[in-house]
CSV table of C-alpha atoms in Angstrom, one decimal:
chain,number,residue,atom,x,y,z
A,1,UNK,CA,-7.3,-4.0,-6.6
A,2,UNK,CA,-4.6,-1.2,-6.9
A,3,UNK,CA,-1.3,-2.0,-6.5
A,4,UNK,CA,-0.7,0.9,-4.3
A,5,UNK,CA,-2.9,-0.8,-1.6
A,6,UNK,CA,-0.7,-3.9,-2.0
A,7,UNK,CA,2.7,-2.8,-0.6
A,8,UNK,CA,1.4,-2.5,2.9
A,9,UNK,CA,-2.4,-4.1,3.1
A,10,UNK,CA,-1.7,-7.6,4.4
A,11,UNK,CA,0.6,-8.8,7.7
A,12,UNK,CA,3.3,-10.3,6.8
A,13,UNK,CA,5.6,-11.9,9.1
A,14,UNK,CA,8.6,-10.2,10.4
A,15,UNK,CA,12.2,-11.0,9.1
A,16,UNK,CA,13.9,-12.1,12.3
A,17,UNK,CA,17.2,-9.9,13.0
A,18,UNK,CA,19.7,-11.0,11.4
A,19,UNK,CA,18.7,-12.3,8.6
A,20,UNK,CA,20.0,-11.9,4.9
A,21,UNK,CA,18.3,-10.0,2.7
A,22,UNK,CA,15.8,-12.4,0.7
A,23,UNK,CA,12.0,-12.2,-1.0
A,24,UNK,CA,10.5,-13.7,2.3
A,25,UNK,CA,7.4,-11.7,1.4
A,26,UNK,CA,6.0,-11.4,-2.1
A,27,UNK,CA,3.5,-9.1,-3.2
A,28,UNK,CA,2.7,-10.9,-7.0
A,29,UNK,CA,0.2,-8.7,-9.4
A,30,UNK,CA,-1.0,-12.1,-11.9
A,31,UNK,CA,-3.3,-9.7,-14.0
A,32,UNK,CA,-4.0,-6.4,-14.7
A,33,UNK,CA,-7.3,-7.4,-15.7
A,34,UNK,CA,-10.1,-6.0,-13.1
A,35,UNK,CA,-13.9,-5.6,-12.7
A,36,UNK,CA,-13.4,-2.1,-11.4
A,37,UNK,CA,-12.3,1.2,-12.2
A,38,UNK,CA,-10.6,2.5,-9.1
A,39,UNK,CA,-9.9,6.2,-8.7
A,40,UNK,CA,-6.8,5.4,-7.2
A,41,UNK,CA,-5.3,2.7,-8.8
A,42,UNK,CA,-1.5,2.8,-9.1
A,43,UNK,CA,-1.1,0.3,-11.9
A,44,UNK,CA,-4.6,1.5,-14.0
A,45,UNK,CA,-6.5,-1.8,-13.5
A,46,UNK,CA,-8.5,-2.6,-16.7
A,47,UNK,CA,-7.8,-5.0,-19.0
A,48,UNK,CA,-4.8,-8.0,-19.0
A,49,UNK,CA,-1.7,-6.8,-20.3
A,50,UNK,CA,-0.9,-8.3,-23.6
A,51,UNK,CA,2.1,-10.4,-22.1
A,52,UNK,CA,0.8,-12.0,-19.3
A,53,UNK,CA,2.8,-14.5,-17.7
A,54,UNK,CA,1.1,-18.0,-18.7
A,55,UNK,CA,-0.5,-20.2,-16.2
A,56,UNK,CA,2.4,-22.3,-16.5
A,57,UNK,CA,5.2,-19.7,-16.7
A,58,UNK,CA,3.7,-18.4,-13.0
A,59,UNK,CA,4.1,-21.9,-11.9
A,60,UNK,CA,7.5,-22.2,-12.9
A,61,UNK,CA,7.8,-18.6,-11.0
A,62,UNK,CA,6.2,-20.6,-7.8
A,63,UNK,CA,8.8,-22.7,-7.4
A,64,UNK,CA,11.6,-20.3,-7.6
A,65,UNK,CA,10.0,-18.7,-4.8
A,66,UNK,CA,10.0,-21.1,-3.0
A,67,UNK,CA,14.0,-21.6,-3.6
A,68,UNK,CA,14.7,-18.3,-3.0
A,69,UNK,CA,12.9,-18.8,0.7
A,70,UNK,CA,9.5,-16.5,0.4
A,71,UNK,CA,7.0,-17.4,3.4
A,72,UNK,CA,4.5,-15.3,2.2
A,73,UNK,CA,2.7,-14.7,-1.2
A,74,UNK,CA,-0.2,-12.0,-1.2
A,75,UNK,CA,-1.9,-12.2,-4.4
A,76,UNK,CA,-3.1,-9.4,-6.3
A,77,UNK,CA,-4.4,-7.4,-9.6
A,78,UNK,CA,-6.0,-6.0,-11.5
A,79,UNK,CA,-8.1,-8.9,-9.3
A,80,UNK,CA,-6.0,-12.2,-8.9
A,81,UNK,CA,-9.0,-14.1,-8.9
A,82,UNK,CA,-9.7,-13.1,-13.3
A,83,UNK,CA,-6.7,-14.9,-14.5
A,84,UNK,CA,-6.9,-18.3,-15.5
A,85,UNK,CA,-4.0,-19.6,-13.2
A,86,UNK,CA,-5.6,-18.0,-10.1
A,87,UNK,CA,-6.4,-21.4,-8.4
A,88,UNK,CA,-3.7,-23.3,-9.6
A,89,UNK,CA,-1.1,-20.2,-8.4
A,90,UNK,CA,-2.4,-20.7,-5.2
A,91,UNK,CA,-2.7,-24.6,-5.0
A,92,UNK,CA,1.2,-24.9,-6.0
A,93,UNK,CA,2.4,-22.1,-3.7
A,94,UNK,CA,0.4,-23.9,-0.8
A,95,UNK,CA,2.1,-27.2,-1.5
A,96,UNK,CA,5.2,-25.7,-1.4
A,97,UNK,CA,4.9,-24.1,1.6
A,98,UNK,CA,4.1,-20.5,1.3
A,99,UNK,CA,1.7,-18.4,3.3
A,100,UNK,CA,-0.7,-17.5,0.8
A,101,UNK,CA,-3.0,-14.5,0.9
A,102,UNK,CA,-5.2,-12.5,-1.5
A,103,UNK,CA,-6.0,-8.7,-1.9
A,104,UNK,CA,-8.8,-8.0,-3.6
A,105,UNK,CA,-11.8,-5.2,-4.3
A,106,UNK,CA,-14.4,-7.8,-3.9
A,107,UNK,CA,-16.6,-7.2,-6.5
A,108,UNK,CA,-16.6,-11.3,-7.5
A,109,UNK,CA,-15.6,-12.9,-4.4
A,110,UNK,CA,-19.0,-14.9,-4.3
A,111,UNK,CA,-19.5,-18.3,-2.0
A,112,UNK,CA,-18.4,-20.8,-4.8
A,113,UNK,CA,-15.2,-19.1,-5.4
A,114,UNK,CA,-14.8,-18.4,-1.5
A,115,UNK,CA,-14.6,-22.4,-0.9
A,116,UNK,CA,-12.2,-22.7,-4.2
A,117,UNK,CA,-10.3,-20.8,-2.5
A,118,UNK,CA,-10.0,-22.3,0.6
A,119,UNK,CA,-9.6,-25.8,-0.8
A,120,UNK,CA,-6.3,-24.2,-2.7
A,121,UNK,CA,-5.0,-23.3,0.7
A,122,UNK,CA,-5.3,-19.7,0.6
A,123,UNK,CA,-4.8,-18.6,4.2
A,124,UNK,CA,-6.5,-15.1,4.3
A,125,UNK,CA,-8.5,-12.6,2.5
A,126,UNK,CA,-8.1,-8.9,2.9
A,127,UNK,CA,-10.7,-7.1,1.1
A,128,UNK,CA,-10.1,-3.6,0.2
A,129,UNK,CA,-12.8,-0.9,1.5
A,130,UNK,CA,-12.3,3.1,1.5
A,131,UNK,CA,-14.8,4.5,3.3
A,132,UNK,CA,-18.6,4.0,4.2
A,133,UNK,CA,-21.1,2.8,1.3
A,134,UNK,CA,-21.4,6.0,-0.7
A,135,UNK,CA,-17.8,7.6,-0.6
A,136,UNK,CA,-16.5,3.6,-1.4
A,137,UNK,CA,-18.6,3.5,-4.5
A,138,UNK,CA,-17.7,7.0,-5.6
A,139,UNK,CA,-14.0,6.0,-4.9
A,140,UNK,CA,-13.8,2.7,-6.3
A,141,UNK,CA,-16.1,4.3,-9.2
A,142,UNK,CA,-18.8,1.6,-9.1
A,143,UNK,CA,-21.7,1.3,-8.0
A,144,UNK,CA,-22.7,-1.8,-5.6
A,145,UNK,CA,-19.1,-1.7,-5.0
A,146,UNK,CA,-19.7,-1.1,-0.5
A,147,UNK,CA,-22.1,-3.7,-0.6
A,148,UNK,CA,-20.1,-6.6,-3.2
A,149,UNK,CA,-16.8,-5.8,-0.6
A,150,UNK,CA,-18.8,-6.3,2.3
A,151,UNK,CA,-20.6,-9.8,1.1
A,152,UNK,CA,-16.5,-11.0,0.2
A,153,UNK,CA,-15.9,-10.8,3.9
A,154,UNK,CA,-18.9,-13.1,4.4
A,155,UNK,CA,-18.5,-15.2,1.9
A,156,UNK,CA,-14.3,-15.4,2.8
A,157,UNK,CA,-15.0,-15.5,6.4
A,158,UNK,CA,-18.3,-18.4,5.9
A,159,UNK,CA,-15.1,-20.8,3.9
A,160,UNK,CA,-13.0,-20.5,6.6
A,161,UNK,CA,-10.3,-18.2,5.5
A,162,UNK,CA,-9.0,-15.1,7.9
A,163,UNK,CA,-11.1,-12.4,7.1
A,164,UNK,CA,-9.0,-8.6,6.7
A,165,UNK,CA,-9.4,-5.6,5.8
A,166,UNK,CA,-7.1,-2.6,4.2
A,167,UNK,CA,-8.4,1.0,3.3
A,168,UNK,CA,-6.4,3.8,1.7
A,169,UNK,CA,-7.0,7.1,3.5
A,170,UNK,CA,-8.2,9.9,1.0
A,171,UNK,CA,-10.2,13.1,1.4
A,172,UNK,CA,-13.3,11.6,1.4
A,173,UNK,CA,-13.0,9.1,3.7
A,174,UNK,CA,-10.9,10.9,6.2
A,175,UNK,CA,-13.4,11.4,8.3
A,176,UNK,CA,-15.3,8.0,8.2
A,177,UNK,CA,-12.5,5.8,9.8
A,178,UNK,CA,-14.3,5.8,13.4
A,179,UNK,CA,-17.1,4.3,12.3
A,180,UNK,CA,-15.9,2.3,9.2
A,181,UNK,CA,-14.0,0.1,12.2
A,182,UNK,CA,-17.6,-0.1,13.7
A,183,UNK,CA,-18.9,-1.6,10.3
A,184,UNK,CA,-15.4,-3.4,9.9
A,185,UNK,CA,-15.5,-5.1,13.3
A,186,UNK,CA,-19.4,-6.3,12.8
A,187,UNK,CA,-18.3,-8.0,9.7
A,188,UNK,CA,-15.4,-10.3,11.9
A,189,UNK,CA,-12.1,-9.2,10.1
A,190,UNK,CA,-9.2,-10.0,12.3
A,191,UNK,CA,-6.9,-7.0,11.1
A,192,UNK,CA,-7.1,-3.8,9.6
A,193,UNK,CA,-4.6,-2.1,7.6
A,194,UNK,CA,-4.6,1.7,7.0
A,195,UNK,CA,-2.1,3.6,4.8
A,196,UNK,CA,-2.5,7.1,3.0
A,197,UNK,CA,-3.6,7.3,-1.0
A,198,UNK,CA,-0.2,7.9,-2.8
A,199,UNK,CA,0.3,10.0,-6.0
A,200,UNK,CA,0.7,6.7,-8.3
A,201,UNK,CA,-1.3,6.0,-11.3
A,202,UNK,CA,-4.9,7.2,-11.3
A,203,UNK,CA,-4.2,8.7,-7.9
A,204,UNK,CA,-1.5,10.9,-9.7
A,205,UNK,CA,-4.3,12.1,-11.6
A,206,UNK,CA,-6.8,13.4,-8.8
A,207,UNK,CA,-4.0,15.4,-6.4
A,208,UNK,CA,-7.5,17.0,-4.5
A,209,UNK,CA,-8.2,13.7,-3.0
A,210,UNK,CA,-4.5,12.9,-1.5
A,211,UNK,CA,-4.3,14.9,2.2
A,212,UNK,CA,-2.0,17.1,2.9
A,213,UNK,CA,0.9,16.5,4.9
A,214,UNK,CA,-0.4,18.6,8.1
A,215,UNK,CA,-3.6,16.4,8.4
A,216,UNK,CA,-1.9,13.3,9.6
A,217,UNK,CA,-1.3,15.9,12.6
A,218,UNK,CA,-5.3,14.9,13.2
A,219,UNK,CA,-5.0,11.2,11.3
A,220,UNK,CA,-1.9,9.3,13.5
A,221,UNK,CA,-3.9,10.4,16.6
A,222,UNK,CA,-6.8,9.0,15.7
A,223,UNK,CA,-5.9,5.9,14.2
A,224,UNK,CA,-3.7,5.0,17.7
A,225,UNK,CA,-7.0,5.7,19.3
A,226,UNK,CA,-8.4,3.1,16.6
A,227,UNK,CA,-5.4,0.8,17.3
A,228,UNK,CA,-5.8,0.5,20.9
A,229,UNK,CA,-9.7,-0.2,20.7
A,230,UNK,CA,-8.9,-2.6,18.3
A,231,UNK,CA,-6.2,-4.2,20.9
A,232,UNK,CA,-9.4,-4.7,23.0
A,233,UNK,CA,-11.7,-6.4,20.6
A,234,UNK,CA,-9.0,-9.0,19.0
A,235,UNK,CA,-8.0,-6.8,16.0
A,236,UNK,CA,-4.6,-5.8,14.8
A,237,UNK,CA,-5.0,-2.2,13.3
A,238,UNK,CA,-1.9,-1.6,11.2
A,239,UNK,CA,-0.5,1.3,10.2
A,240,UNK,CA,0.8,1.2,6.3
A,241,UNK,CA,4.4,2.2,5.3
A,242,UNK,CA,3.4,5.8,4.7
A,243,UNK,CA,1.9,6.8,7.8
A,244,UNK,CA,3.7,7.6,11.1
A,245,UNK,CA,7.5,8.0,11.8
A,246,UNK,CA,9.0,8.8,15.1
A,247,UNK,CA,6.0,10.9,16.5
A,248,UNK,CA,5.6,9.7,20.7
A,249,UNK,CA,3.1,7.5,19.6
A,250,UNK,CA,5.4,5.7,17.2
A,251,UNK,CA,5.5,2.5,19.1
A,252,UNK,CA,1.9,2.1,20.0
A,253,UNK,CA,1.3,3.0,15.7
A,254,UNK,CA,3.8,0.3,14.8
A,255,UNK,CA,3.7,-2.2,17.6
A,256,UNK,CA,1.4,-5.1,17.3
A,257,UNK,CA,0.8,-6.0,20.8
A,258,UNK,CA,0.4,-3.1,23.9
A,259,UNK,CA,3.6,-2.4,25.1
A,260,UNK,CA,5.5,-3.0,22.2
A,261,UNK,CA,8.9,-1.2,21.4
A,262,UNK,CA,8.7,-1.6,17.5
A,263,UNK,CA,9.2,1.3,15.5
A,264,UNK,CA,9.5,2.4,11.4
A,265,UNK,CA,13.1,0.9,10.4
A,266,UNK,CA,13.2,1.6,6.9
A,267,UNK,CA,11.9,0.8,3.9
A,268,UNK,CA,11.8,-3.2,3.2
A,269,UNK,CA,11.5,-3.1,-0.5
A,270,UNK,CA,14.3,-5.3,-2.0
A,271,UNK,CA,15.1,-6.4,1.4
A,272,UNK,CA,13.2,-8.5,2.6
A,273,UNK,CA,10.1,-8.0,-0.4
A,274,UNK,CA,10.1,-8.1,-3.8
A,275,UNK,CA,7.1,-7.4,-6.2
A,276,UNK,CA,6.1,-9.5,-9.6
A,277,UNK,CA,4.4,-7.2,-11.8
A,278,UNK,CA,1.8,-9.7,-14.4
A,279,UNK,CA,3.8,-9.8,-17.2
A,280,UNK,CA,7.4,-10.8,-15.5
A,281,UNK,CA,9.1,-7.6,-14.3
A,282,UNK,CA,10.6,-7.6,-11.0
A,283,UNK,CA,10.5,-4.4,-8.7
A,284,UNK,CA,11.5,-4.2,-4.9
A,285,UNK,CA,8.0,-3.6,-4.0
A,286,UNK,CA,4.9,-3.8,-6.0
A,287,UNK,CA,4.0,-0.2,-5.6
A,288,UNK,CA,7.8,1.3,-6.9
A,289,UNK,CA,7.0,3.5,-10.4
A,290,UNK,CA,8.3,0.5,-12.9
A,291,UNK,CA,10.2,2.7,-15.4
A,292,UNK,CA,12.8,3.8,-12.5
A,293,UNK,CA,12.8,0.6,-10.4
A,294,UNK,CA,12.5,-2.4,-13.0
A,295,UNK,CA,15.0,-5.2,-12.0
A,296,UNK,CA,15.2,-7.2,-14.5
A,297,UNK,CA,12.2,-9.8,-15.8
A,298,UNK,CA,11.5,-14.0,-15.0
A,299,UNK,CA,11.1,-14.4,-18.7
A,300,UNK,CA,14.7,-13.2,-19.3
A,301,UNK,CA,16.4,-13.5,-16.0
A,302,UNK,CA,16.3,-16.4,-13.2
A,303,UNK,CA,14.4,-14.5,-10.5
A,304,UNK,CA,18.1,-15.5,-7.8
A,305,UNK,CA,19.5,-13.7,-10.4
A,306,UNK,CA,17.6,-10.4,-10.4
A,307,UNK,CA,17.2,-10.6,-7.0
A,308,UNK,CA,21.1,-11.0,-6.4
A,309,UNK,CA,22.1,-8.8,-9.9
A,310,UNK,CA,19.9,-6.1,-10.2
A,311,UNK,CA,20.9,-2.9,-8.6
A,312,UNK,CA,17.2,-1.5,-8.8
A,313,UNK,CA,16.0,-4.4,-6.3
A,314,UNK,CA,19.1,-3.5,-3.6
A,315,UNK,CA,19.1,0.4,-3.8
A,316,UNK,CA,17.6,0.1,-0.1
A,317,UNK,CA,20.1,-2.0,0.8
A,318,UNK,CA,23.1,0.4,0.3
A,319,UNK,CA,21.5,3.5,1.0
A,320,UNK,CA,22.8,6.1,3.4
A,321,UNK,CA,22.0,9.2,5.2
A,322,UNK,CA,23.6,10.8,2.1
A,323,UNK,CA,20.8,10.0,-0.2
A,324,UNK,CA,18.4,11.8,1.6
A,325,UNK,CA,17.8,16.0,0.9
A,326,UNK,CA,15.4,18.3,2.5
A,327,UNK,CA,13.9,18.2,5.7
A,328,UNK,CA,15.0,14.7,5.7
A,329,UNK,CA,18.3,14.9,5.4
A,330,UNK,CA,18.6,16.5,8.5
A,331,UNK,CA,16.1,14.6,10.5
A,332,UNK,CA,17.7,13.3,14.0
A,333,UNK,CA,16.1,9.7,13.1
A,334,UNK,CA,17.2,10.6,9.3
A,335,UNK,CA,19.9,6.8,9.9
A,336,UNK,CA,17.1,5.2,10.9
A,337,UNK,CA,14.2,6.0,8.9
A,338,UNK,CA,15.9,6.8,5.3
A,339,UNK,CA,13.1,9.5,4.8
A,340,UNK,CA,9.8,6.6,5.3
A,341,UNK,CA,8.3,4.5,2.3
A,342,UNK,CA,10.3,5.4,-1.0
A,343,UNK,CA,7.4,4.5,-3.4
A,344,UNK,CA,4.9,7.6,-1.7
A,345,UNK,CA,8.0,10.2,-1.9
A,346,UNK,CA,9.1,9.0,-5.7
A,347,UNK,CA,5.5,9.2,-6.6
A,348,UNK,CA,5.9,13.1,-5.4
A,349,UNK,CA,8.8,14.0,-6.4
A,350,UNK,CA,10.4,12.0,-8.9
A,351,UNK,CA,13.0,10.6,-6.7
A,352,UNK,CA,12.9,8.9,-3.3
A,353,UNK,CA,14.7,10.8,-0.2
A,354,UNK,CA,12.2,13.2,1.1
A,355,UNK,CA,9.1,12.4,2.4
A,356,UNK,CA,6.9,15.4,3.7
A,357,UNK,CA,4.0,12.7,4.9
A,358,UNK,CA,6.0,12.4,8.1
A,359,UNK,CA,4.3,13.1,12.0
A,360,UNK,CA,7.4,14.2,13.1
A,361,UNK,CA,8.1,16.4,10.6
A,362,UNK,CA,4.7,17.8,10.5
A,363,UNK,CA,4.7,18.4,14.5
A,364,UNK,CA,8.1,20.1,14.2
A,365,UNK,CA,7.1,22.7,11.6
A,366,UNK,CA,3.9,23.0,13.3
A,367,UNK,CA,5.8,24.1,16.6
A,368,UNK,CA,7.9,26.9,14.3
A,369,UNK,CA,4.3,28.0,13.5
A,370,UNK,CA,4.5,26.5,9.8
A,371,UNK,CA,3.6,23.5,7.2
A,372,UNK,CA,3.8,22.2,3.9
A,373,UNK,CA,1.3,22.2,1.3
A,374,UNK,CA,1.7,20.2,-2.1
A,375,UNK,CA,1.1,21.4,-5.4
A,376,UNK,CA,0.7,19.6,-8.6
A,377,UNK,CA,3.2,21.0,-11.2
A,378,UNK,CA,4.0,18.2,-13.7
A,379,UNK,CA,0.5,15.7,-14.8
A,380,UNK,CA,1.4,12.0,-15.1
A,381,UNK,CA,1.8,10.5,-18.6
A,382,UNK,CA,-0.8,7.5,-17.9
A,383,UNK,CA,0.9,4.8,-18.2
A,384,UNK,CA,0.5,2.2,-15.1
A,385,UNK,CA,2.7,3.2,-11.7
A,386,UNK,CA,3.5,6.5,-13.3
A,387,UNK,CA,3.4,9.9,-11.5
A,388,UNK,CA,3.4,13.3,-11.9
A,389,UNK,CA,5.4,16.5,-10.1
A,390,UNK,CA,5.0,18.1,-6.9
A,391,UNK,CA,6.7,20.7,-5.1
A,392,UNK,CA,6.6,21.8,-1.8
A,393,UNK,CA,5.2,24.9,-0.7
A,394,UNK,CA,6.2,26.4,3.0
A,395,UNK,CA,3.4,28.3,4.2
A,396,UNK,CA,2.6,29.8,8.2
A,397,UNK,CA,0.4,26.5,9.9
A,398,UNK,CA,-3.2,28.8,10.2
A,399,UNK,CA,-3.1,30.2,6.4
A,400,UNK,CA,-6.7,30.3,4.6
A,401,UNK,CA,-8.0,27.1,3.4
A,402,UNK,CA,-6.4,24.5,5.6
A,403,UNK,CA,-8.0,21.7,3.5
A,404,UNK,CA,-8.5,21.2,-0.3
A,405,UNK,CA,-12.5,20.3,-1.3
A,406,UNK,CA,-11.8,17.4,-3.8
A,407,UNK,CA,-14.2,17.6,-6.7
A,408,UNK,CA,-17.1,15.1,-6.7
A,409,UNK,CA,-18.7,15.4,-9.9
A,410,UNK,CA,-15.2,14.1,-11.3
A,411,UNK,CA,-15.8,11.1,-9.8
A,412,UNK,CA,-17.3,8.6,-12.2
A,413,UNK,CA,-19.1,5.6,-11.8
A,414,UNK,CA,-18.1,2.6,-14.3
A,415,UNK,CA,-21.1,0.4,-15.2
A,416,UNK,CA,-19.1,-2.7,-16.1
């Protein structure tokens, strides 16, 4: 499970207006162990990091939580399910009245652990698939991987839990999503999340599978046509934080129900969620780079404290129009929007402000007969949540090669 899935694959309930800022949602990464080798994988999945939070240290982390007000607890990796405490996490959250959810690749979600689960009170399972059999496997870079993901819906969905879904949208699989939701809905998910492959981590290091900013020009379309077809079978499709923004289909994107008003209203993280990384650190959202957005860790720090204290948990909450630059800074909805999901345009460009993954932005450049076009220029150290360098290239909208071919024989498959 990469983190960069986590910040926007499950459905968490809305803050109502009004309300001070507090962790209501928490997106928790227990261990950094995993049984797969994903291309994209923001935090490098592999093995548990060497400081792990104990089994009871996270418990003691449970019921701050619950102090502090959280609702909702997603559960991630690495896989959630490979650290000792998994079970126990879940059991204690339950009992104290959190929403608990998990986000997971699959790969050993089998029946036994399915009814575990259930009888710890998880409420949901979203299991993570990019694409149709052979572009997941080559993604998640193992084989069986399509047909293990699928089989975790059953086996979730047979124990009783709310079966979901969330796929990160990548070169290959760009062109799969129609019929993915055709495969999607046979297996009985309830909801759907899609969001856009971010620069993070392993991602960083393949820039020829991320899409290019004038293809969501093809993508938002398409996934409101998704949406709405969804609206008719029971399913909520919903959009991640890095797709949309103020195009005139921003309310159907972001509302859940048909006639909705809702729209993109900034960037949550430190708001109203707040991200545990497995060994203790405390970020604003699970997918922010850690060496620039670190608050503060539960080993040191009460988590009321960090979450009160820490300046690197509330930049959101005193930003202004005046930290935005480029194109954003003089968007009309630039008070609004604060230039879309911080951890996507950080992973970029080293600093949040400017986020070229934008439908609006994209349409309006497309109208002056131009778009933008990323280009590598700095590799990422690989370290996990790191990122390279991009800049931004300005280019007329019909130039030659209006799409990269991502390299497939890079692509390897871990036998593990």
């Amino acid at each position: 499970m990469a983190a960069t899935d986590s910040s926007a694959s499950h459905f968490p309930r809305r803050a109502r207006d009004g309300d001070a800022p507090h962790p209501r949602y928490v997106v928790w990464e227990l261990t950094l162990a995993c049984d797969q080798r994903c291309t994209h994988c923001g935090s490098r999945a592999a093995d548990a990091r060497p400081d792990e939070l104990t089994t009871a240290e996270a418990l003691g982390v449970v019921d701050e939580l619950a102090a502090l007000g959280t609702r909702e607890l997603a559960l991630i990796g690495g896989e959630a399910y490979l650290h000792p405490g998994f079970l126990d996490v879940a059991a204690a959250a339950h009992a104290r009245g959190l929403r608990v959810t998990l986000t997971t690749g699959g790969r050993g979600l089998d029946a036994a652990l399915a009814h575990k689960m259930a009888a710890a009170g998880l409420y949901s399972v979203s299991v993570s698939i990019d694409g149709l059999g052979t572009t997941h496997d080559l993604f998640r870079a193992t084989k069986g991987s399509f047909d293990a993901a699928m089989a975790a819906l059953g086996h979730a969905r047979a124990a009783g839990l709310h079966v979901m879904c969330n796929t990160v949208v990548h070169q290959l699989d760009v062109d799969e999503l129609e019929p993915l939701y055709d495969t999607l809905k046979a297996a009985g998910i309830i909801a759907w999340q899609v969001q856009l492959m971010a620069a993070l981590g392993r991602a960083a290091d393949r820039p020829d599978l991320l899409l290019q900013p004038w293809q969501i020009l093809d993508l938002v379309p398409r996934i409101v046509r998704l949406k709405l077809r969804a609206l008719a079978d029971g399913i909520l499709l919903a959009p991640g934080n890095n797709i949309g923004y103020f195009s005139r289909d921003e309310t159907r994107l972001r509302s859940p129900l048909p006639g909705g008003k809702e729209h993109w209203s900034g960037c949550q993280a430190g708001r109203y969620v707040m991200g545990i990384e497995s060994n203790g650190t405390v970020k604003g959202c699970p997918s922010l780079p850690t060496r620039a957005y670190a608050g503060g860790n539960v080993r040191a720090h009460s988590l009321r404290r960090i979450w009160q204290e820490s300046p690197a948990l509330a930049f959101t909450r005193r930003r202004t129009v005046e930290d935005l630059w480029g194109f954003c800074r003089t968007c009309p909805f630039a008070e609004t929007c604060l230039a879309g999901c911080n951890f996507t345009s950080h992973a970029l460009f080293g600093r949040p402000g400017n986020n070229p993954f934008c439908h609006y932005r994209a349409n309006t450049l497309r109208e002056r007969g131009l778009r933008e076009r990323l280009v590598p220029c700095a590799r990422a150290p690989g370290e996990p949540f790191d990122h390279g360098r991009f800049e931004i290239v300005t280019e007329p909208f019909d130039a030659a090669e209006p799409r990269v071919v991502p390299n497939v024989r890079r692509l390897k498959v871990w036998r593990g």
